[in-house]
Structures are given as C-alpha cells and as structure tokens.
Coordinates of C-alpha atoms in Angstrom, one line a residue:
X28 CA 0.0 0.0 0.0
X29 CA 1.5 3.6 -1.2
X30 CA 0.8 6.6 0.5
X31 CA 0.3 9.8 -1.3
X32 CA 0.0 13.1 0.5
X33 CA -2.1 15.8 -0.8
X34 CA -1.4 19.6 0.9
X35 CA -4.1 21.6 0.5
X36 CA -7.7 21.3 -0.6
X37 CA -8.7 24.2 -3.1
X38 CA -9.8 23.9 -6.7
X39 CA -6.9 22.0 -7.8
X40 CA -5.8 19.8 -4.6
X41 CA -9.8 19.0 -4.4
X42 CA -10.0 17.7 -7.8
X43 CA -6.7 15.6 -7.0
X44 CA -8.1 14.0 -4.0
X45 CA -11.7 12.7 -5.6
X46 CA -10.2 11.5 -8.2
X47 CA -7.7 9.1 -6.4
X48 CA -10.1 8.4 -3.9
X49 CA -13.0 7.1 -6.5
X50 CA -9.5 5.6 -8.2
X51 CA -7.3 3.9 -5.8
X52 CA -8.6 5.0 -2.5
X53 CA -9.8 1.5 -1.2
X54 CA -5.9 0.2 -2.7
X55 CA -3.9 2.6 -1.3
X56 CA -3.5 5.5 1.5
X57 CA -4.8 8.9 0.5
X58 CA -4.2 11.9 3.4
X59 CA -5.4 15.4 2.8
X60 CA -3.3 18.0 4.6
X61 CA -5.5 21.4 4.5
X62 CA -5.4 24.5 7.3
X63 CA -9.3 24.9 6.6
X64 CA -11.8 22.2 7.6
X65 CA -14.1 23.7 5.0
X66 CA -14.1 23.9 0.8
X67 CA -15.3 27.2 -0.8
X68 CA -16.4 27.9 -4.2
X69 CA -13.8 31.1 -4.9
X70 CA -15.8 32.0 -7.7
X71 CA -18.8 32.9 -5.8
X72 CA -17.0 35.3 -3.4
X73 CA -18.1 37.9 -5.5
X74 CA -21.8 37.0 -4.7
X75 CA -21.0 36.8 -0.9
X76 CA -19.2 40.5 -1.1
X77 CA -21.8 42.5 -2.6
X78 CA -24.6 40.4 -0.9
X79 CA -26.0 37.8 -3.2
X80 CA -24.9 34.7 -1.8
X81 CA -24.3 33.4 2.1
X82 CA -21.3 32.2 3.4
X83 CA -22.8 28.9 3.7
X84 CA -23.8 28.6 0.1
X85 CA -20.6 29.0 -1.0
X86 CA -18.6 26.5 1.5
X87 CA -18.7 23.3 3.0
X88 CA -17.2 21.0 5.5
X89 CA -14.2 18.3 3.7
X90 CA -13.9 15.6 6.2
X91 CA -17.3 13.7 5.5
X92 CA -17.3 14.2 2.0
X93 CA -13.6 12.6 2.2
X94 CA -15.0 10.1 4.5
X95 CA -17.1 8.5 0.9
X96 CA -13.9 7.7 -1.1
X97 CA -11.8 6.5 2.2
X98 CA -9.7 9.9 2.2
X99 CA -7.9 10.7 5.5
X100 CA -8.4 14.2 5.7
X101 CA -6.2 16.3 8.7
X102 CA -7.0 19.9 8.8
X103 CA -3.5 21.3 9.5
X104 CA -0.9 23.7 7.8
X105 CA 2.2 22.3 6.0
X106 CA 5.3 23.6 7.3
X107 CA 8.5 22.2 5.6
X108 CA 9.2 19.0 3.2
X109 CA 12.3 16.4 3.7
X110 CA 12.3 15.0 0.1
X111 CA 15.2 12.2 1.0
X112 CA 13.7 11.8 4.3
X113 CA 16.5 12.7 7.4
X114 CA 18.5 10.6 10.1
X115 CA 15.5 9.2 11.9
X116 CA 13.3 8.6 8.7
X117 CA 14.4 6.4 5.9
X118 CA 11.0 7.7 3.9
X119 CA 10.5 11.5 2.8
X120 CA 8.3 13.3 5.1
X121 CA 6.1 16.4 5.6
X122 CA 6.5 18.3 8.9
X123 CA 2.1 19.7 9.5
X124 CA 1.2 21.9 11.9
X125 CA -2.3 21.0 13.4
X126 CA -5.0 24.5 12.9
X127 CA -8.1 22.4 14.7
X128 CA -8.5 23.8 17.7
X129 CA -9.2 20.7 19.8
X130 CA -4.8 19.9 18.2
X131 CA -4.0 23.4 17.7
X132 CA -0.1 23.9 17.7
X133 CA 0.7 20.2 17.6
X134 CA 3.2 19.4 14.9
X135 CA 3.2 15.9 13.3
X136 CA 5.6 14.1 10.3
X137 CA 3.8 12.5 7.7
X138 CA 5.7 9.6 5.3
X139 CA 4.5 9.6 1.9
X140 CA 5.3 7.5 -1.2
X141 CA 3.7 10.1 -3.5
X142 CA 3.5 14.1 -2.5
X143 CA 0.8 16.7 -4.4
X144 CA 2.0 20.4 -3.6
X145 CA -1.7 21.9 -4.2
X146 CA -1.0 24.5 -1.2
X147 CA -2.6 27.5 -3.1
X148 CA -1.0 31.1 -2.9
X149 CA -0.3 33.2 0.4
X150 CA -2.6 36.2 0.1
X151 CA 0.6 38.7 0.1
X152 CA -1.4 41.7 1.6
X153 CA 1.7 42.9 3.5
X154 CA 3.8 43.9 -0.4
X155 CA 1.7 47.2 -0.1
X156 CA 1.9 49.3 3.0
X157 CA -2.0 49.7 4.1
X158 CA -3.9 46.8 1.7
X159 CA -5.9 44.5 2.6
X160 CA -8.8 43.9 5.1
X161 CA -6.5 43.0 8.2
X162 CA -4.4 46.3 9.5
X163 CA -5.0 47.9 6.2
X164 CA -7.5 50.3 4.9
X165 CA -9.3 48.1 1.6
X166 CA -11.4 45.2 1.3
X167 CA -11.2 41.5 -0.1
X168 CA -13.3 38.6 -1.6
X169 CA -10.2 36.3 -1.6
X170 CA -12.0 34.4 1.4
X171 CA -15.7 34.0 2.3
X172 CA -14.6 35.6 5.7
X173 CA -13.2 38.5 3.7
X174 CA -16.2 38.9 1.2
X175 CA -18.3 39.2 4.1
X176 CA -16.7 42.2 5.5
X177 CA -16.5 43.8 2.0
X178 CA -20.5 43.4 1.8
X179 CA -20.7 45.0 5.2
X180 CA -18.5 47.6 4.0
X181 CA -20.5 48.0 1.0
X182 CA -24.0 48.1 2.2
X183 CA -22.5 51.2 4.8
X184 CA -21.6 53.0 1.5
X185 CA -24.7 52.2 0.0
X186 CA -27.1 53.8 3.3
X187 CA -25.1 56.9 3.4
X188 CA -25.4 57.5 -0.4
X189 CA -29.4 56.9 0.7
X190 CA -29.0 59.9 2.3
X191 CA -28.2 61.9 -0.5
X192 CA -24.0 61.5 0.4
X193 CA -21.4 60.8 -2.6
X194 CA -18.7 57.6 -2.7
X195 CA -15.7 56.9 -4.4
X196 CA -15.6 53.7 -5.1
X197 CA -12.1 51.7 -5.9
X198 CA -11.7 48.0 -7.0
X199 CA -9.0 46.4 -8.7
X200 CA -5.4 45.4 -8.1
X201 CA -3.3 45.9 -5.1
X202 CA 0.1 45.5 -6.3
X203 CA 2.0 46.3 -9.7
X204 CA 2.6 42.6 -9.6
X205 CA -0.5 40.8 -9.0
X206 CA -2.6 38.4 -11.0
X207 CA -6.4 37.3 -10.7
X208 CA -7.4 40.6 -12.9
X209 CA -10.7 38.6 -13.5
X210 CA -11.8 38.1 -9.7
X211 CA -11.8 42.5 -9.4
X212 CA -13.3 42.9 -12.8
X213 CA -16.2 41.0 -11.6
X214 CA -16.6 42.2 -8.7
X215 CA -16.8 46.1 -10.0
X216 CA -19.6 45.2 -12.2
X217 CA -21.5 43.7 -9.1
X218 CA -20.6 46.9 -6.8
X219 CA -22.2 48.5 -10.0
X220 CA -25.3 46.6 -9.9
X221 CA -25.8 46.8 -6.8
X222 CA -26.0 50.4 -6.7
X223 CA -28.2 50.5 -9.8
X224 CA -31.3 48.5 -7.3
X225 CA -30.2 50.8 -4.3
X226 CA -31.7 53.2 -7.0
X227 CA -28.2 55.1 -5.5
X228 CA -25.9 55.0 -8.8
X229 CA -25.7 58.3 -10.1
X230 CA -24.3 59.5 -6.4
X231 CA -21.3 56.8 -7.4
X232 CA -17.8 57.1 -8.9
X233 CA -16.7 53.7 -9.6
X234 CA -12.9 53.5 -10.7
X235 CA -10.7 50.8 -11.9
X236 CA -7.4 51.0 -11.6
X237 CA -5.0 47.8 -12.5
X238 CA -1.3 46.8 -13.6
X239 CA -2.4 46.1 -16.6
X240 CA -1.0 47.4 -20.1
X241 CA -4.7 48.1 -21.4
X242 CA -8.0 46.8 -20.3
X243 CA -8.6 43.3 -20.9
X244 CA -5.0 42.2 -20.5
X245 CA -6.1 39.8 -17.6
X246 CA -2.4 38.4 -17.1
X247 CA -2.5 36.9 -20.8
X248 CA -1.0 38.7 -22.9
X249 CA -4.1 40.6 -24.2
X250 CA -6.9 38.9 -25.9
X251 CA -8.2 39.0 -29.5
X252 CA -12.0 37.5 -29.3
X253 CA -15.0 36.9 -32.2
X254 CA -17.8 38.8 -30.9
X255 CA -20.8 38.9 -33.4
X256 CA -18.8 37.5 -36.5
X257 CA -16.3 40.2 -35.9
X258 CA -12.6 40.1 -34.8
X259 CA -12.2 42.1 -31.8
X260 CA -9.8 42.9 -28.9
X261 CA -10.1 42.5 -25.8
X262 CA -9.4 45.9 -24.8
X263 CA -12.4 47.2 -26.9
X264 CA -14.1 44.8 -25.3
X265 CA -13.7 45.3 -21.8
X266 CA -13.5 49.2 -22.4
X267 CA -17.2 49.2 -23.9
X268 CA -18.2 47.7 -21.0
X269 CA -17.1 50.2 -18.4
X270 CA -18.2 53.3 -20.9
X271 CA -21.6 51.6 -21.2
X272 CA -21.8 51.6 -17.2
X273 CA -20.4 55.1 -16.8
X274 CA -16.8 53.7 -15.1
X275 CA -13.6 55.3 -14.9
X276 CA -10.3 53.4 -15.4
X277 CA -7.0 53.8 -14.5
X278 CA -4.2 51.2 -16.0
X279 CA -0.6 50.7 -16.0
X280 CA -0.6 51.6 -11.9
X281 CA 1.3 50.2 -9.2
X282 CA 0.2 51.1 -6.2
X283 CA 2.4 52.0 -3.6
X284 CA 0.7 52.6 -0.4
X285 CA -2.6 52.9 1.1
X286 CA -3.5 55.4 3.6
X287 CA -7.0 55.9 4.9
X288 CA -9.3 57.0 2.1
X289 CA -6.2 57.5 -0.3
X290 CA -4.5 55.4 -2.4
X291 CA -1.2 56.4 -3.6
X292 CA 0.1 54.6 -6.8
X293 CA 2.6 55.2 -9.4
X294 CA 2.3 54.6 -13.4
X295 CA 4.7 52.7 -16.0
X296 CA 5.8 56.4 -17.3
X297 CA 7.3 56.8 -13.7
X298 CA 5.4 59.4 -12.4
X299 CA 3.0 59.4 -9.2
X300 CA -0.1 60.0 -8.0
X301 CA -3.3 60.2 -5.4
X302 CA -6.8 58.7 -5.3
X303 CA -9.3 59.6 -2.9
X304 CA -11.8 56.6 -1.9
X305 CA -14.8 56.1 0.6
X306 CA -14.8 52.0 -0.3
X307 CA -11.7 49.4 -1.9
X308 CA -11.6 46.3 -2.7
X309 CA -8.1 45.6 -4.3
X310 CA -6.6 42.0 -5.0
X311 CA -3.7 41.6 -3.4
X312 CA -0.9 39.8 -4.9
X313 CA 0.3 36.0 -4.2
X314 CA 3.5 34.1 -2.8
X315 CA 4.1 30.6 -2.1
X316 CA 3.0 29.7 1.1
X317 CA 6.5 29.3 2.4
X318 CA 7.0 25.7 2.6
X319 CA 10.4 25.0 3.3
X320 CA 12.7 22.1 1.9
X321 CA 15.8 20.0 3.7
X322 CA 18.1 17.2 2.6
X323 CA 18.7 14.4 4.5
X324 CA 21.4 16.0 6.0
X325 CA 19.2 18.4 7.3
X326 CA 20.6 21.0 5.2
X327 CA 18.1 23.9 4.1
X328 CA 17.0 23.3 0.2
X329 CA 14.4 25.1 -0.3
X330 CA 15.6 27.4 -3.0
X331 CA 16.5 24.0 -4.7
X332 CA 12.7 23.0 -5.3
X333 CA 10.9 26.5 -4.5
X334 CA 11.7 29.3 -7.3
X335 CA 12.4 32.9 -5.0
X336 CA 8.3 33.7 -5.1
X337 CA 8.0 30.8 -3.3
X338 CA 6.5 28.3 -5.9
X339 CA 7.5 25.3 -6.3
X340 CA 9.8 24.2 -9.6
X341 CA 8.1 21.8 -12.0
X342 CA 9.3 20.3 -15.2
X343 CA 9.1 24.1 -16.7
X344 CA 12.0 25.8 -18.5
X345 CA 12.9 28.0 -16.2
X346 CA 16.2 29.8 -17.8
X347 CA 16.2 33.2 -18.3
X348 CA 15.2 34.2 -22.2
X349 CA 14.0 37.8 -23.7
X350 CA 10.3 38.4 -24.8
X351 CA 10.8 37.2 -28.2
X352 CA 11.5 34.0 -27.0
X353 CA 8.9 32.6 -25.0
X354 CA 7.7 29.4 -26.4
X355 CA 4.4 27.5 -25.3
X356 CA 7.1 25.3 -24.9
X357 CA 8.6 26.7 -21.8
X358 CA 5.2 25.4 -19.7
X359 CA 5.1 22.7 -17.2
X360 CA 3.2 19.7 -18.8
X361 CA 3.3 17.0 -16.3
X362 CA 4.0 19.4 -12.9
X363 CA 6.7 16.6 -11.8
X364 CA 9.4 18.2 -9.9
X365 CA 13.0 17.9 -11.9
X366 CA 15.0 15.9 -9.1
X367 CA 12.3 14.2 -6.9
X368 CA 9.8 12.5 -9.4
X369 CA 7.4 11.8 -6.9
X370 CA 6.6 15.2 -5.9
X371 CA 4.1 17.0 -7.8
X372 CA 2.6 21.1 -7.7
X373 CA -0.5 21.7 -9.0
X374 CA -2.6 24.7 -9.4
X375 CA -1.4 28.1 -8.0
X376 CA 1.3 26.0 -6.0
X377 CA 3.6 25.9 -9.3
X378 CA 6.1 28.1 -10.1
X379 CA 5.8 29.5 -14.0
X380 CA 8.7 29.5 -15.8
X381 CA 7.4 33.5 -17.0
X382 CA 4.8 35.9 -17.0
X383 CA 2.4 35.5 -20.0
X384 CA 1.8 39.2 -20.0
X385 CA 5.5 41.0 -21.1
X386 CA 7.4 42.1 -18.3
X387 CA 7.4 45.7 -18.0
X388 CA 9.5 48.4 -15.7
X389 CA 8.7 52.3 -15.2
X390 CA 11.6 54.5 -15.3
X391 CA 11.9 54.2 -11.4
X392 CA 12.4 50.4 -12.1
X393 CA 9.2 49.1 -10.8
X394 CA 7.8 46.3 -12.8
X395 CA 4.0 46.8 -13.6
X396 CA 2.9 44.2 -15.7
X397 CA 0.6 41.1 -14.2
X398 CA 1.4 37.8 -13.3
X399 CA 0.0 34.6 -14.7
X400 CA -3.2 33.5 -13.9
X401 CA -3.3 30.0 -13.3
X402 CA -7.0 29.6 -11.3
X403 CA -10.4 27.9 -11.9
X404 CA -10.1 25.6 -14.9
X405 CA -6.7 25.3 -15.6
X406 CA -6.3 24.1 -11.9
X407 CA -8.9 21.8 -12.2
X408 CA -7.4 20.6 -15.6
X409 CA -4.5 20.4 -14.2
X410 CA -5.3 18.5 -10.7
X411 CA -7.1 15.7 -12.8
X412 CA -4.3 14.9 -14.6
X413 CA -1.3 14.7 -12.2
X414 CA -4.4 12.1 -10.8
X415 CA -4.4 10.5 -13.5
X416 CA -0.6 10.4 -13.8
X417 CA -0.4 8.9 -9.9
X418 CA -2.8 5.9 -10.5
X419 CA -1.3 4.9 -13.4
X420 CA 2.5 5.3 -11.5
X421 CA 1.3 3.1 -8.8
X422 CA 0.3 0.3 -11.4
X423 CA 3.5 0.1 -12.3
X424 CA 3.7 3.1 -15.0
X425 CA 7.4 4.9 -15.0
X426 CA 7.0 8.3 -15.4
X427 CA 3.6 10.5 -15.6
X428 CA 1.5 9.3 -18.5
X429 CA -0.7 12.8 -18.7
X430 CA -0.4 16.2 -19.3
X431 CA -2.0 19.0 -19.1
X432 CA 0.4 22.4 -20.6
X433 CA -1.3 25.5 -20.6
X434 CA 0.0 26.2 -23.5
X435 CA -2.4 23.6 -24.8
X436 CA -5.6 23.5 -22.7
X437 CA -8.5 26.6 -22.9
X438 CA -10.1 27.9 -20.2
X439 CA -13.5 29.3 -20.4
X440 CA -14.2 32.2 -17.6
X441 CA -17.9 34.0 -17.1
X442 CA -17.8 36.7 -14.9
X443 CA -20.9 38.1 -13.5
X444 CA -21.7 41.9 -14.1
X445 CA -24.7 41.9 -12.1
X446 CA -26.6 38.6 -10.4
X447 CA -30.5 38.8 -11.1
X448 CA -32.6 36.5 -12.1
X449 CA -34.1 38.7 -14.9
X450 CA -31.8 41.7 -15.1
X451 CA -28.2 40.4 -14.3
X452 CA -25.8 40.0 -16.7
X453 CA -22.6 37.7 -17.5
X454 CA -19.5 38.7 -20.1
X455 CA -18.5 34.9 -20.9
X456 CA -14.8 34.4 -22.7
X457 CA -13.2 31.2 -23.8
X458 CA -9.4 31.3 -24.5
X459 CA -7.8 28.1 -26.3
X460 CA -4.6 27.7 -25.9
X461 CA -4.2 30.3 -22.5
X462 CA -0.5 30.8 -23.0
X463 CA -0.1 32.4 -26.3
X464 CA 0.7 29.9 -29.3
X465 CA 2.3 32.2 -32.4
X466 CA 3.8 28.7 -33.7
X467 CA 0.2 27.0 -34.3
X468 CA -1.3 30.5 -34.5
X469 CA 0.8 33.1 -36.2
X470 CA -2.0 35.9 -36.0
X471 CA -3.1 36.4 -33.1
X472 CA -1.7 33.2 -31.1
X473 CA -5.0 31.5 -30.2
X474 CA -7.5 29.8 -31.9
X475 CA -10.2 32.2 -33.0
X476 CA -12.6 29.6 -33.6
X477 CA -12.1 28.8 -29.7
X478 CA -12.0 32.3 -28.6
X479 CA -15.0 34.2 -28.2
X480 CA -16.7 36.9 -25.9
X481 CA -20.6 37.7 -25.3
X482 CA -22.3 39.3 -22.5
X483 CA -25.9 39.0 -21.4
X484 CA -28.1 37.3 -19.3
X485 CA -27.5 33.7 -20.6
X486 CA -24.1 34.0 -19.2
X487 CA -25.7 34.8 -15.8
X488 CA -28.1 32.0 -16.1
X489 CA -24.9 29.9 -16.9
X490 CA -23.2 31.1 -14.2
X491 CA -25.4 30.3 -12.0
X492 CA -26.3 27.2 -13.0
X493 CA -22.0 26.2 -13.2
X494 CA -22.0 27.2 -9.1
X495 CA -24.7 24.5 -8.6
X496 CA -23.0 22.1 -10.6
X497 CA -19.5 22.7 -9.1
X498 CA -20.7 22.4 -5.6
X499 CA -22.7 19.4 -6.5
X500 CA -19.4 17.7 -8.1
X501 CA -17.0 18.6 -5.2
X502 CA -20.1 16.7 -2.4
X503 CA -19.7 14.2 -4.7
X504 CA -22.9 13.8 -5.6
X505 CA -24.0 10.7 -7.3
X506 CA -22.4 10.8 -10.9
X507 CA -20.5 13.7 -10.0
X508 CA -17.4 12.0 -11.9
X509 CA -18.7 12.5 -15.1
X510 CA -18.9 15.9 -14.7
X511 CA -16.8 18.2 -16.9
X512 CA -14.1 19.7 -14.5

C-alpha cells in the first residue's frame, strides 16, 4: 500500500483528492493535509461581497465528504518537506502543523510515497503598505470571511449615499505585480449593480485602476476574441463595458501605499499619483506559502525546489530568455518536480517559468505588468491529470502518462456583471490555448474559432447554474465523476 499526501484542498488539490479516492482509494493510502476544515467555491465570493450569496452557500465541510472515497483528511498547515527523508526517517516526510482547535499547535511528520503540492498562494497583503482587510485600509473577496466584511463595508456606503451622500468607489489590483485581474473585474460590475437597485448609482464614482498594459490584458498577454462574426480585442471589449456603465479606469498603476481613504500609486511612465476613496476592494498579490525544503542531512533546500516567489519548480523551462522568445514550450506539462519525481505542484502552488503578459519596468524600475493567472479551470485541468498520472504510477507506470500544458488546454471564464434573475448580466470568454501559441497560430496566437466573448443574461443564467453544478461535483454527488471539471 502507497501513501500519497495531498497539501491543501482548493480547486486543484480537491479535484486531485476525488479522483484518487474514486481511483485507488480502497488500494492505497490517501491523506489530505489542509489548514481549513471547509471547501469554498472562490468564484462565488463575489456574490458573498456585494450580498447575493451566504457564506454557507458557497462553503462546505471536507472531512465527510472525504469520508465516501476513504480519504484521511487532517486539517493542518504544512510547514516544511524532507524529500530524501533525514537521520530518523528512511521515507521522505512532511512536517504539519495541526489548525483544529481541539490539536491546535501540535506538529506531526507524515511519510509519503507520493506528494501533491496543491497549497494554493499566500494572500501577500503585507507587499503594499496599508492593503488588505487586516491592518490595512481596503477590502477583499479572496476568502468568504473577507467577502463578508467587503459586503458590510459595502452596504454602509450604500445607506449613506441613501441619504443623498457621494462615494468613491475603488476596486482592482493591489500591487503592480499581482494576478487574478478577472476576480476585481467581476466584482466592479456587481458593486455597480448593486447600486443601480439601491436606486443610489448616479451618487457613485466607480474606478478601476489595475497593472495592466490596457484593459482586458487579464495576465494573458491581451486577448483577440469573435464577438458577433467580428474580430475584436479585448481591450475594446472590456472598455465598452465600463463606458456603457459610466466607469472610470486607470491602467498601468502600481500602487504604492494605502493610507485611509487614499491610495497612492505610481504609473509605467514613472510618475506618481493620489486617489481619494470612501470604499476598496483591491486583489492583493500572491506568494508561495513558504514551505520549506531539507536534505537528509538536514541541510536547508528550499531554493533547490521552490523558485524565489516561493513556488515550487516543475518540469518548466525555467532559464532566463527575452520576450521574443517565449515558447508555449517553456510550460510545465506533467508538474513533476526535476530531481524528486514523486513530488508533484499543481494549481497556483507551481512556479511559471514567466509571465504571460511582457514584463514591463517604469523608469523608477518598478515592474507593472501582471502575473499569470493559473486559477479555476486550468487548476482543475491540471489537478485531474497529475491524478491521473499517480494511478497509473502506482500500477507500475514509470513516469507521468498525462499532461496538461497550458500552453495547450482553454479555459473558459464568465464573470458576473450583475446577479438577477431577470436583469443580471454575465460577459462569458473562452481562450484556447491560454498561453499564447504564435507557432500553431501566427496571427493572433489563439485559436479564434475557440476564442470568443458575449455578454448577457444567458451568461448569468450559466453562471449560476456552473455554481450548482461545481458544488454538486465537489459533495460528490451521485455521478459527479462524469462531470466536466
């Protein structure tokens, strides 16, 4: 009987876990290591922070539902990884840190055969003096717990402007460095709907202010879409959108600090500015969780098997190269970790070998220019087949027999502008491939056949209908497994 460890239970580690346990979980030992006892639908934190959606309806508890397909679930925190195991242990270990409060503090070492690095990002509020919900001065829908607090926040804002008092309102990124673009532009279309059926919108300024080059770079490089027949950017795109809803925009910006009601930020042409705000709800940026590594010796490793953000290095081509040189090539297709083959990162725990989006630097030296995004469906892509890759391993398979390069997958993304059953409105995008693919697709690098935008209330209908049927698939529900991921 192998034993394969699994830290962390998102989108990506879930997906792992299911599919092992359905797989090989009466065969062979499958333990989930996760600091949360509950799963949450990210997606639908935007829901919870402008009011739409309950906590509850957006979470649940992982140790029954892990109880179906005999996976030992242990809600702790992982602290450090011995890959050649150390004096006392002949196996390689994990080092966990217990979060339950009836085991709180208590450390334990858990031997594994197999190891799945799904661990997620750290929420890297502290890069920017004065962000984020805890100490700082903006909001979040990174966690239900945060999306909570931004509704509160919100639905203040919203009972002054009642009576008859004006809000800035600021939602975007945090950090000239950050990804998940996609999470703040759907959340600024709620904030916007909302105060359209508070009947309180004309006494709102709503401005967006991101890293990004132009509008609708979303950490990819840009977009070119077929919307109606037509050829289209995705700057036009995303820019018709905020005209139509009267929204300002502000791109290229690094922000730099945050003091109460202002934001200070600076732009890629190196100069610097102010922007006044009643409410914010910026995206922070993300780190590795920082997991340490040690040899057997005891000797620290960690920037062996974690690249300096603090993801771990996968079978990616991580060597330095220009712009002009970035190949879909250069992405992870297994997520196999060059010397220990039986360690695997998945999702957002992976380090990319580059931004998709080019790299670029003001005149003060500050790069502004996003990160990849590497959330929702690629994770879930991705966490099925390293799954797929371990069961056929522990046949007797030699190396990983699937892949999953993002350089060759799609991802499909509809982000609510507005939830209503009869009103609301979704902009739904496909992609295919997500990293750019000039080889295959000399024009415009993706497939524009595959790569399309709408907006409109079927894309709310479908959204809401794809948060039923995500939540249903991660209970397990009865035929959940043949469920697109």
């Amino acid at each position: 009987m192998a034993r394969i460890v699994i830290l962390g239970a998102g989108i990506s580690g879930h997906t792992t876990a299911r599919y092992l346990g359905k797989w090989v979980g009466k065969k062979h030992q499958i333990i989930v290591v996760s600091p949360n006892s509950k799963w949450n639908w990210i997606p639908s934190n935007i829901w919870v922070g402008v009011g739409e959606m309950t906590e509850r309806q957006v979470t649940f508890e992982l140790a029954p539902i892990y109880k179906k397909i005999n996976v030992d679930f242990r809600q702790a925190k992982a602290l450090s990884i011995n890959p050649e195991g150390d004096a006392e242990h002949a196996s390689p270990f994990v080092t966990v840190e217990y979060t339950e409060m009836s085991r709180a503090g208590q450390t334990e070492v858990i031997e594994y055969d197999y190891l799945v690095n799904a661990t997620g990002p750290k929420l890297n509020f502290g890069a920017t003096p004065g962000l984020g919900p805890d100490g700082g001065y903006t909001v979040s829908v990174c966690t239900p717990g945060h999306a909570l607090e931004a509704n509160s926040q919100l639905q203040k804002n919203i009972e002054a402007m009642k009576a008859g008092e004006e809000r800035t309102f600021v939602v975007g990124t945090g950090h000239g460095m950050c990804t998940c673009q996609g999470a703040a532009f759907e959340y600024i279309y709620n904030v916007d709907h909302a105060l359209r059926e508070a009947g309180v919108r004309e006494r709102g300024r709503l401005v967006w202010i991101s890293n990004e080059y132009e509008l609708g770079d979303f950490g990819m490089g840009g977009v070119h879409i077929t919307r109606g027949g037509y050829v289209t950017n995705g700057k036009i795109f995303a820019e018709s959108l905020m005209v139509e809803r009267g929204m300002e925009w502000i791109t290229r910006a690094h922000i730099t600090k945050i003091e109460p009601g202002k934001i200070h930020y600076e732009l890629l042409d190196g100069t610097y500015h102010e922007l006044n705000f009643d409410f914010s709800m910026l995206i922070p940026p993300f780190s590795g969780v920082g997991l340490k590594a040690f040899d057997k010796s005891g000797a620290d490793i960690t920037d062996q098997v974690f690249a300096p953000n603090g993801f771990m290095k996968v079978d990616a081509d991580y060597a330095p190269k220009p712009f002009e040189e970035w190949s879909k090539a250069d992405w992870p297709r297994t997520y196999q970790t060059p010397k220990y083959k039986n360690i695997f990162a998945i999702g957002i725990a992976f380090a990319p070998p580059h931004p998709i989006s080019k790299v670029m630097k003001s005149p003060n030296g500050t790069q502004i220019s996003p990160t990849p995004p590497r959330t929702g469906m690629p994770s879930a892509t991705i966490g099925k087949a390293v799954a797929e890759s371990l069961r056929d391993m522990l046949k007797g398979a030699p190396e990983p027999t699937h892949s999953a390069s993002m350089g060759e997958m799609g991802a499909a993304c509809v982000a609510s502008t507005g939830s209503d059953i009869f009103n609301g409105t979704a902009a739904t995008m496909t992609v295919f491939p997500v990293v750019p693919d000039y080889e295959t697709y000399p024009e415009y690098g993706r497939d524009m056949n595959l790569t399309f935008g709408e907006i409109g209330l079927a894309g709310h209908w479908m959204k809401y209908i794809l948060h039923h049927v995500f939540i249903y698939q991660a209970k397990l529900r009865p035929g959940w497994s043949i469920l697109p991921d």
